[in-house]
Amino acid sequence: DGGITQSPKYLFRKEGQNVTLSCEQNLNHDAMYWYRQDPGQGLRLIYYSQIVNDFQKGDIAEGYSVSREKKESFPLTVTSAQKNPTAFYLCASSTRVGRTSQHFGDGTRLSIL
Amino acid sequence: AQTVTQSQPEMSVQEAETVTLSCTYDTSESDYYLFWYKQPPSRQMILVIRQEAYKQQNATENRFSVNFQKAAKSFSLKISDSQLGDAAMYFCAYDRGYSTLTFGKGTMLLVSP
């Protein structure tokens, strides 16, 4: 079955460390997205990519970085510059940006040790 | 910037009853798309229903229907014959048609036997 796989499900980070969250899709979608979810905040867009080797900042990109070297993969790195990284992170994909619904992964919970 | 407002942080309904979740949005666009997503305790985001602004007919998916009032910029979700499995956080989202989604902060729906 086609879908989006996020790993790991839970991730712990020490102060000053970078960590990378994985997102893989086999839906043949061109567009991929990363969201952060905090209690009472809904979903906020971190980065998105419309096509391989291209990506744009979302509303809260500071302290995060991404790459899109393959159509299927869109990893998110939470850098040490992100001062409050504890949150639930969701990856999504769609056939294109705009006009279509997004398919979501199961999410990764990141916590600070 | 577009904003999406869900004014009900929490709603309760009994099984088999009907409940309506509210959503308003702010836009200057004439053609756009609106979505309702459901997030159960598993935290995976699931598309419930989609509405295209240029279509006057309200979208319906089984027990789920919307009341789309374009002039009032209102997009409410009606759940009929509520089931225990409907208990979840519900998010309203706006899409300009050429850009990314803007989500509301969500409404938690509680369903009691």
PDB file of C-alpha atoms in Angstrom:
ATOM      1  CA  ASP A   1       0.000   0.000   0.000  1.00  0.00           C
ATOM      2  CA  GLY A   2       1.176   3.496  -0.768  1.00  0.00           C
ATOM      3  CA  GLY A   3       1.806   5.872   2.045  1.00  0.00           C
ATOM      4  CA  ILE A   4       4.173   8.025   4.042  1.00  0.00           C
ATOM      5  CA  THR A   5       6.618   6.566   6.543  1.00  0.00           C
ATOM      6  CA  GLN A   6       8.107   8.692   9.291  1.00  0.00           C
ATOM      7  CA  SER A   7      10.850   7.453  11.547  1.00  0.00           C
ATOM      8  CA  PRO A   8      11.576   7.214  14.329  1.00  0.00           C
ATOM      9  CA  LYS A   9       8.263   7.421  16.174  1.00  0.00           C
ATOM     10  CA  TYR A  10      10.000   8.862  19.262  1.00  0.00           C
ATOM     11  CA  LEU A  11      13.279  10.761  19.329  1.00  0.00           C
ATOM     12  CA  PHE A  12      15.297  12.257  22.125  1.00  0.00           C
ATOM     13  CA  ARG A  13      17.852  15.011  21.724  1.00  0.00           C
ATOM     14  CA  LYS A  14      20.523  16.276  24.024  1.00  0.00           C
ATOM     15  CA  GLU A  15      21.198  19.966  24.306  1.00  0.00           C
ATOM     16  CA  GLY A  16      23.435  21.192  21.456  1.00  0.00           C
ATOM     17  CA  GLN A  17      22.802  18.204  19.204  1.00  0.00           C
ATOM     18  CA  ASN A  18      21.397  18.132  15.712  1.00  0.00           C
ATOM     19  CA  VAL A  19      18.872  15.409  14.954  1.00  0.00           C
ATOM     20  CA  THR A  20      17.341  14.276  11.674  1.00  0.00           C
ATOM     21  CA  LEU A  21      13.775  13.109  11.200  1.00  0.00           C
ATOM     22  CA  SER A  22      13.103  10.809   8.279  1.00  0.00           C
ATOM     23  CA  CYS A  23      10.157  11.031   5.866  1.00  0.00           C
ATOM     24  CA  GLU A  24       9.712   8.664   2.927  1.00  0.00           C
ATOM     25  CA  GLN A  25       6.735   8.413   0.551  1.00  0.00           C
ATOM     26  CA  ASN A  26       5.859   5.918  -2.171  1.00  0.00           C
ATOM     27  CA  LEU A  27       2.861   7.809  -3.500  1.00  0.00           C
ATOM     28  CA  ASN A  28       4.835   9.329  -6.397  1.00  0.00           C
ATOM     29  CA  HIS A  29       3.929  12.795  -5.092  1.00  0.00           C
ATOM     30  CA  ASP A  30       5.928  15.815  -6.207  1.00  0.00           C
ATOM     31  CA  ALA A  31       5.232  18.015  -3.174  1.00  0.00           C
ATOM     32  CA  MET A  32       6.279  17.291   0.401  1.00  0.00           C
ATOM     33  CA  TYR A  33       5.860  19.231   3.651  1.00  0.00           C
ATOM     34  CA  TRP A  34       7.022  19.365   7.252  1.00  0.00           C
ATOM     35  CA  TYR A  35       4.741  20.634  10.032  1.00  0.00           C
ATOM     36  CA  ARG A  36       5.250  21.209  13.711  1.00  0.00           C
ATOM     37  CA  GLN A  37       2.367  20.647  16.121  1.00  0.00           C
ATOM     38  CA  ASP A  38       2.281  22.092  19.637  1.00  0.00           C
ATOM     39  CA  PRO A  39      -0.659  21.903  22.051  1.00  0.00           C
ATOM     40  CA  GLY A  40      -3.216  24.572  21.216  1.00  0.00           C
ATOM     41  CA  GLN A  41      -1.288  25.738  18.135  1.00  0.00           C
ATOM     42  CA  GLY A  42      -2.614  23.579  15.337  1.00  0.00           C
ATOM     43  CA  LEU A  43      -0.142  22.731  12.573  1.00  0.00           C
ATOM     44  CA  ARG A  44       2.526  25.206  11.550  1.00  0.00           C
ATOM     45  CA  LEU A  45       4.506  24.834   8.332  1.00  0.00           C
ATOM     46  CA  ILE A  46       8.278  24.503   8.657  1.00  0.00           C
ATOM     47  CA  TYR A  47       9.435  23.793   5.096  1.00  0.00           C
ATOM     48  CA  TYR A  48       7.958  22.497   1.894  1.00  0.00           C
ATOM     49  CA  SER A  49       9.260  21.222  -1.424  1.00  0.00           C
ATOM     50  CA  GLN A  50       7.480  21.334  -4.765  1.00  0.00           C
ATOM     51  CA  ILE A  51      10.039  19.293  -6.672  1.00  0.00           C
ATOM     52  CA  VAL A  52      13.371  17.527  -6.250  1.00  0.00           C
ATOM     53  CA  ASN A  53      16.302  19.815  -5.376  1.00  0.00           C
ATOM     54  CA  ASP A  54      13.985  22.673  -4.491  1.00  0.00           C
ATOM     55  CA  PHE A  55      12.419  23.740  -1.194  1.00  0.00           C
ATOM     56  CA  GLN A  56      10.962  26.835   0.447  1.00  0.00           C
ATOM     57  CA  LYS A  57      10.735  28.117   3.999  1.00  0.00           C
ATOM     58  CA  GLY A  58       7.417  27.989   5.759  1.00  0.00           C
ATOM     59  CA  ASP A  59       6.220  30.089   8.676  1.00  0.00           C
ATOM     60  CA  ILE A  60       8.654  28.755  11.290  1.00  0.00           C
ATOM     61  CA  ALA A  61      11.816  27.661   9.428  1.00  0.00           C
ATOM     62  CA  GLU A  62      14.358  29.121  11.856  1.00  0.00           C
ATOM     63  CA  GLY A  63      16.449  26.389  13.489  1.00  0.00           C
ATOM     64  CA  TYR A  64      15.493  23.769  10.916  1.00  0.00           C
ATOM     65  CA  SER A  65      16.982  22.559   7.620  1.00  0.00           C
ATOM     66  CA  VAL A  66      15.813  20.176   4.893  1.00  0.00           C
ATOM     67  CA  SER A  67      17.019  18.506   1.714  1.00  0.00           C
ATOM     68  CA  ARG A  68      15.204  16.992  -1.255  1.00  0.00           C
ATOM     69  CA  GLU A  69      17.693  14.893  -3.185  1.00  0.00           C
ATOM     70  CA  LYS A  70      15.163  12.224  -4.121  1.00  0.00           C
ATOM     71  CA  LYS A  71      11.481  12.470  -4.937  1.00  0.00           C
ATOM     72  CA  GLU A  72      10.633   9.921  -2.264  1.00  0.00           C
ATOM     73  CA  SER A  73      12.545  11.474   0.612  1.00  0.00           C
ATOM     74  CA  PHE A  74      12.361  14.777   2.508  1.00  0.00           C
ATOM     75  CA  PRO A  75      14.405  14.602   5.755  1.00  0.00           C
ATOM     76  CA  LEU A  76      14.156  17.346   8.366  1.00  0.00           C
ATOM     77  CA  THR A  77      17.125  18.304  10.552  1.00  0.00           C
ATOM     78  CA  VAL A  78      16.419  20.029  13.842  1.00  0.00           C
ATOM     79  CA  THR A  79      19.564  21.995  14.586  1.00  0.00           C
ATOM     80  CA  SER A  80      20.953  23.193  17.907  1.00  0.00           C
ATOM     81  CA  ALA A  81      19.766  26.663  16.894  1.00  0.00           C
ATOM     82  CA  GLN A  82      16.178  25.577  17.485  1.00  0.00           C
ATOM     83  CA  LYS A  83      15.754  26.567  21.135  1.00  0.00           C
ATOM     84  CA  ASN A  84      12.446  24.863  21.783  1.00  0.00           C
ATOM     85  CA  PRO A  85      12.401  21.709  19.662  1.00  0.00           C
ATOM     86  CA  THR A  86      10.105  19.612  21.838  1.00  0.00           C
ATOM     87  CA  ALA A  87       7.037  19.015  19.674  1.00  0.00           C
ATOM     88  CA  PHE A  88       5.217  16.577  17.432  1.00  0.00           C
ATOM     89  CA  TYR A  89       6.426  16.673  13.821  1.00  0.00           C
ATOM     90  CA  LEU A  90       4.288  15.652  10.881  1.00  0.00           C
ATOM     91  CA  CYS A  91       5.389  15.014   7.305  1.00  0.00           C
ATOM     92  CA  ALA A  92       2.920  15.221   4.417  1.00  0.00           C
ATOM     93  CA  SER A  93       2.852  14.927   0.645  1.00  0.00           C
ATOM     94  CA  SER A  94       0.557  15.858  -2.223  1.00  0.00           C
ATOM     95  CA  THR A  95       0.542  15.623  -5.998  1.00  0.00           C
ATOM     96  CA  ARG A  96       1.236  19.348  -6.211  1.00  0.00           C
ATOM     97  CA  VAL A  97       1.236  22.445  -4.003  1.00  0.00           C
ATOM     98  CA  GLY A  98      -2.285  23.791  -3.853  1.00  0.00           C
ATOM     99  CA  ARG A  99      -5.687  22.500  -4.967  1.00  0.00           C
ATOM    100  CA  THR A 100      -5.168  18.994  -3.614  1.00  0.00           C
ATOM    101  CA  SER A 101      -5.441  17.321  -0.260  1.00  0.00           C
ATOM    102  CA  GLN A 102      -2.333  16.277   1.624  1.00  0.00           C
ATOM    103  CA  HIS A 103      -1.502  12.778   2.868  1.00  0.00           C
ATOM    104  CA  PHE A 104       0.171  12.597   6.260  1.00  0.00           C
ATOM    105  CA  GLY A 105       2.590  10.284   8.014  1.00  0.00           C
ATOM    106  CA  ASP A 106       2.151   9.048  11.581  1.00  0.00           C
ATOM    107  CA  GLY A 107       4.465  11.673  13.036  1.00  0.00           C
ATOM    108  CA  THR A 108       7.600  11.825  15.186  1.00  0.00           C
ATOM    109  CA  ARG A 109       7.602  12.975  18.795  1.00  0.00           C
ATOM    110  CA  LEU A 110      10.829  14.853  19.622  1.00  0.00           C
ATOM    111  CA  SER A 111      11.807  15.475  23.217  1.00  0.00           C
ATOM    112  CA  ILE A 112      14.788  17.137  24.896  1.00  0.00           C
ATOM    113  CA  LEU A 113      16.763  15.137  27.450  1.00  0.00           C
TER     114      LEU A 113
ATOM    115  CA  ALA B   1      -2.020  36.718   5.521  1.00  0.00           C
ATOM    116  CA  GLN B   2      -4.836  34.222   5.534  1.00  0.00           C
ATOM    117  CA  THR B   3      -6.225  33.196   8.909  1.00  0.00           C
ATOM    118  CA  VAL B   4      -8.461  30.310   9.902  1.00  0.00           C
ATOM    119  CA  THR B   5     -10.451  30.519  13.127  1.00  0.00           C
ATOM    120  CA  GLN B   6     -12.041  27.647  14.981  1.00  0.00           C
ATOM    121  CA  SER B   7     -13.864  29.267  17.878  1.00  0.00           C
ATOM    122  CA  GLN B   8     -14.810  26.056  19.705  1.00  0.00           C
ATOM    123  CA  PRO B   9     -11.819  24.497  21.516  1.00  0.00           C
ATOM    124  CA  GLU B  10     -13.981  21.549  22.558  1.00  0.00           C
ATOM    125  CA  MET B  11     -17.389  20.105  21.670  1.00  0.00           C
ATOM    126  CA  SER B  12     -19.352  17.198  23.099  1.00  0.00           C
ATOM    127  CA  VAL B  13     -21.963  14.971  21.492  1.00  0.00           C
ATOM    128  CA  GLN B  14     -23.754  11.764  22.358  1.00  0.00           C
ATOM    129  CA  GLU B  15     -23.711   8.738  20.106  1.00  0.00           C
ATOM    130  CA  ALA B  16     -26.260   8.892  17.269  1.00  0.00           C
ATOM    131  CA  GLU B  17     -26.696  12.647  17.711  1.00  0.00           C
ATOM    132  CA  THR B  18     -25.626  15.416  15.327  1.00  0.00           C
ATOM    133  CA  VAL B  19     -22.911  17.968  15.999  1.00  0.00           C
ATOM    134  CA  THR B  20     -21.652  20.980  14.051  1.00  0.00           C
ATOM    135  CA  LEU B  21     -18.093  22.303  14.223  1.00  0.00           C
ATOM    136  CA  SER B  22     -17.493  25.918  13.219  1.00  0.00           C
ATOM    137  CA  CYS B  23     -14.777  27.426  11.061  1.00  0.00           C
ATOM    138  CA  THR B  24     -14.343  30.922   9.676  1.00  0.00           C
ATOM    139  CA  TYR B  25     -11.549  32.202   7.477  1.00  0.00           C
ATOM    140  CA  ASP B  26     -10.231  35.449   6.156  1.00  0.00           C
ATOM    141  CA  THR B  27      -9.350  35.824   2.485  1.00  0.00           C
ATOM    142  CA  SER B  28      -9.487  38.257  -0.413  1.00  0.00           C
ATOM    143  CA  GLU B  29      -9.347  35.453  -2.982  1.00  0.00           C
ATOM    144  CA  SER B  30     -12.389  34.350  -4.968  1.00  0.00           C
ATOM    145  CA  ASP B  31     -11.201  30.864  -5.874  1.00  0.00           C
ATOM    146  CA  TYR B  32      -9.829  28.672  -3.113  1.00  0.00           C
ATOM    147  CA  TYR B  33     -10.200  25.334  -1.370  1.00  0.00           C
ATOM    148  CA  LEU B  34     -11.270  24.355   2.124  1.00  0.00           C
ATOM    149  CA  PHE B  35     -10.640  21.127   4.010  1.00  0.00           C
ATOM    150  CA  TRP B  36     -11.572  19.396   7.227  1.00  0.00           C
ATOM    151  CA  TYR B  37      -8.999  16.991   8.666  1.00  0.00           C
ATOM    152  CA  LYS B  38      -9.468  14.621  11.576  1.00  0.00           C
ATOM    153  CA  GLN B  39      -6.701  13.705  14.035  1.00  0.00           C
ATOM    154  CA  PRO B  40      -7.651  10.766  16.294  1.00  0.00           C
ATOM    155  CA  PRO B  41      -5.606   9.814  19.370  1.00  0.00           C
ATOM    156  CA  SER B  42      -3.197   7.946  17.069  1.00  0.00           C
ATOM    157  CA  ARG B  43      -2.310  11.467  15.828  1.00  0.00           C
ATOM    158  CA  GLN B  44      -2.400  10.615  12.127  1.00  0.00           C
ATOM    159  CA  MET B  45      -4.128  13.345  10.104  1.00  0.00           C
ATOM    160  CA  ILE B  46      -6.990  12.035   7.976  1.00  0.00           C
ATOM    161  CA  LEU B  47      -8.858  13.988   5.313  1.00  0.00           C
ATOM    162  CA  VAL B  48     -12.576  14.193   6.109  1.00  0.00           C
ATOM    163  CA  ILE B  49     -13.971  16.428   3.386  1.00  0.00           C
ATOM    164  CA  ARG B  50     -12.945  18.966   0.734  1.00  0.00           C
ATOM    165  CA  GLN B  51     -14.826  21.968  -0.701  1.00  0.00           C
ATOM    166  CA  GLU B  52     -13.972  24.044  -3.765  1.00  0.00           C
ATOM    167  CA  ALA B  53     -15.068  27.660  -3.386  1.00  0.00           C
ATOM    168  CA  TYR B  54     -16.383  28.007  -6.920  1.00  0.00           C
ATOM    169  CA  LYS B  55     -18.825  25.136  -6.320  1.00  0.00           C
ATOM    170  CA  GLN B  56     -22.015  26.322  -4.647  1.00  0.00           C
ATOM    171  CA  GLN B  57     -23.104  22.826  -3.701  1.00  0.00           C
ATOM    172  CA  ASN B  58     -22.032  21.765  -0.230  1.00  0.00           C
ATOM    173  CA  ALA B  59     -19.705  18.746  -0.129  1.00  0.00           C
ATOM    174  CA  THR B  60     -20.914  15.532   1.499  1.00  0.00           C
ATOM    175  CA  GLU B  61     -19.068  12.340   2.484  1.00  0.00           C
ATOM    176  CA  ASN B  62     -21.363   9.777   4.093  1.00  0.00           C
ATOM    177  CA  ARG B  63     -22.200  11.116   7.593  1.00  0.00           C
ATOM    178  CA  PHE B  64     -20.060  14.210   7.119  1.00  0.00           C
ATOM    179  CA  SER B  65     -21.310  17.326   5.357  1.00  0.00           C
ATOM    180  CA  VAL B  66     -20.374  20.978   5.245  1.00  0.00           C
ATOM    181  CA  ASN B  67     -22.274  24.231   5.292  1.00  0.00           C
ATOM    182  CA  PHE B  68     -20.217  26.521   3.072  1.00  0.00           C
ATOM    183  CA  GLN B  69     -21.255  30.172   3.231  1.00  0.00           C
ATOM    184  CA  LYS B  70     -18.876  31.990   0.895  1.00  0.00           C
ATOM    185  CA  ALA B  71     -20.095  35.516   1.566  1.00  0.00           C
ATOM    186  CA  ALA B  72     -19.846  34.972   5.310  1.00  0.00           C
ATOM    187  CA  LYS B  73     -16.497  33.142   4.919  1.00  0.00           C
ATOM    188  CA  SER B  74     -17.841  30.277   6.980  1.00  0.00           C
ATOM    189  CA  PHE B  75     -17.173  26.560   6.551  1.00  0.00           C
ATOM    190  CA  SER B  76     -18.825  24.419   9.232  1.00  0.00           C
ATOM    191  CA  LEU B  77     -18.677  20.622   9.473  1.00  0.00           C
ATOM    192  CA  LYS B  78     -21.779  18.632  10.409  1.00  0.00           C
ATOM    193  CA  ILE B  79     -21.380  15.095  11.696  1.00  0.00           C
ATOM    194  CA  SER B  80     -24.610  13.091  11.681  1.00  0.00           C
ATOM    195  CA  ASP B  81     -25.286   9.907  13.641  1.00  0.00           C
ATOM    196  CA  SER B  82     -22.125  10.424  15.677  1.00  0.00           C
ATOM    197  CA  GLN B  83     -20.069   7.352  16.539  1.00  0.00           C
ATOM    198  CA  LEU B  84     -17.470   6.713  19.238  1.00  0.00           C
ATOM    199  CA  GLY B  85     -14.857   6.516  16.489  1.00  0.00           C
ATOM    200  CA  ASP B  86     -15.562  10.125  15.553  1.00  0.00           C
ATOM    201  CA  ALA B  87     -13.867  11.306  18.731  1.00  0.00           C
ATOM    202  CA  ALA B  88     -10.828  13.260  17.588  1.00  0.00           C
ATOM    203  CA  MET B  89      -9.329  16.681  17.048  1.00  0.00           C
ATOM    204  CA  TYR B  90     -10.784  18.300  13.934  1.00  0.00           C
ATOM    205  CA  PHE B  91      -8.852  20.886  11.945  1.00  0.00           C
ATOM    206  CA  CYS B  92     -10.203  23.278   9.350  1.00  0.00           C
ATOM    207  CA  ALA B  93      -7.718  24.273   6.626  1.00  0.00           C
ATOM    208  CA  TYR B  94      -7.621  26.878   3.852  1.00  0.00           C
ATOM    209  CA  ASP B  95      -5.794  26.604   0.517  1.00  0.00           C
ATOM    210  CA  ARG B  96      -5.445  29.553  -1.841  1.00  0.00           C
ATOM    211  CA  GLY B  97      -5.114  27.132  -4.722  1.00  0.00           C
ATOM    212  CA  TYR B  98      -1.504  27.821  -5.511  1.00  0.00           C
ATOM    213  CA  SER B  99       0.097  27.685  -2.095  1.00  0.00           C
ATOM    214  CA  THR B 100       0.278  25.743   1.102  1.00  0.00           C
ATOM    215  CA  LEU B 101      -2.435  25.049   3.667  1.00  0.00           C
ATOM    216  CA  THR B 102      -3.276  27.318   6.596  1.00  0.00           C
ATOM    217  CA  PHE B 103      -4.726  25.385   9.523  1.00  0.00           C
ATOM    218  CA  GLY B 104      -6.977  26.469  12.358  1.00  0.00           C
ATOM    219  CA  LYS B 105      -6.092  25.565  15.932  1.00  0.00           C
ATOM    220  CA  GLY B 106      -8.548  22.712  16.047  1.00  0.00           C
ATOM    221  CA  THR B 107     -11.690  21.578  17.871  1.00  0.00           C
ATOM    222  CA  MET B 108     -11.594  18.546  20.153  1.00  0.00           C
ATOM    223  CA  LEU B 109     -14.739  16.441  19.690  1.00  0.00           C
ATOM    224  CA  LEU B 110     -15.779  14.226  22.577  1.00  0.00           C
ATOM    225  CA  VAL B 111     -18.338  11.474  21.932  1.00  0.00           C
ATOM    226  CA  SER B 112     -20.173   9.841  24.825  1.00  0.00           C
ATOM    227  CA  PRO B 113     -22.187   6.591  24.776  1.00  0.00           C
TER     228      PRO B 113
END
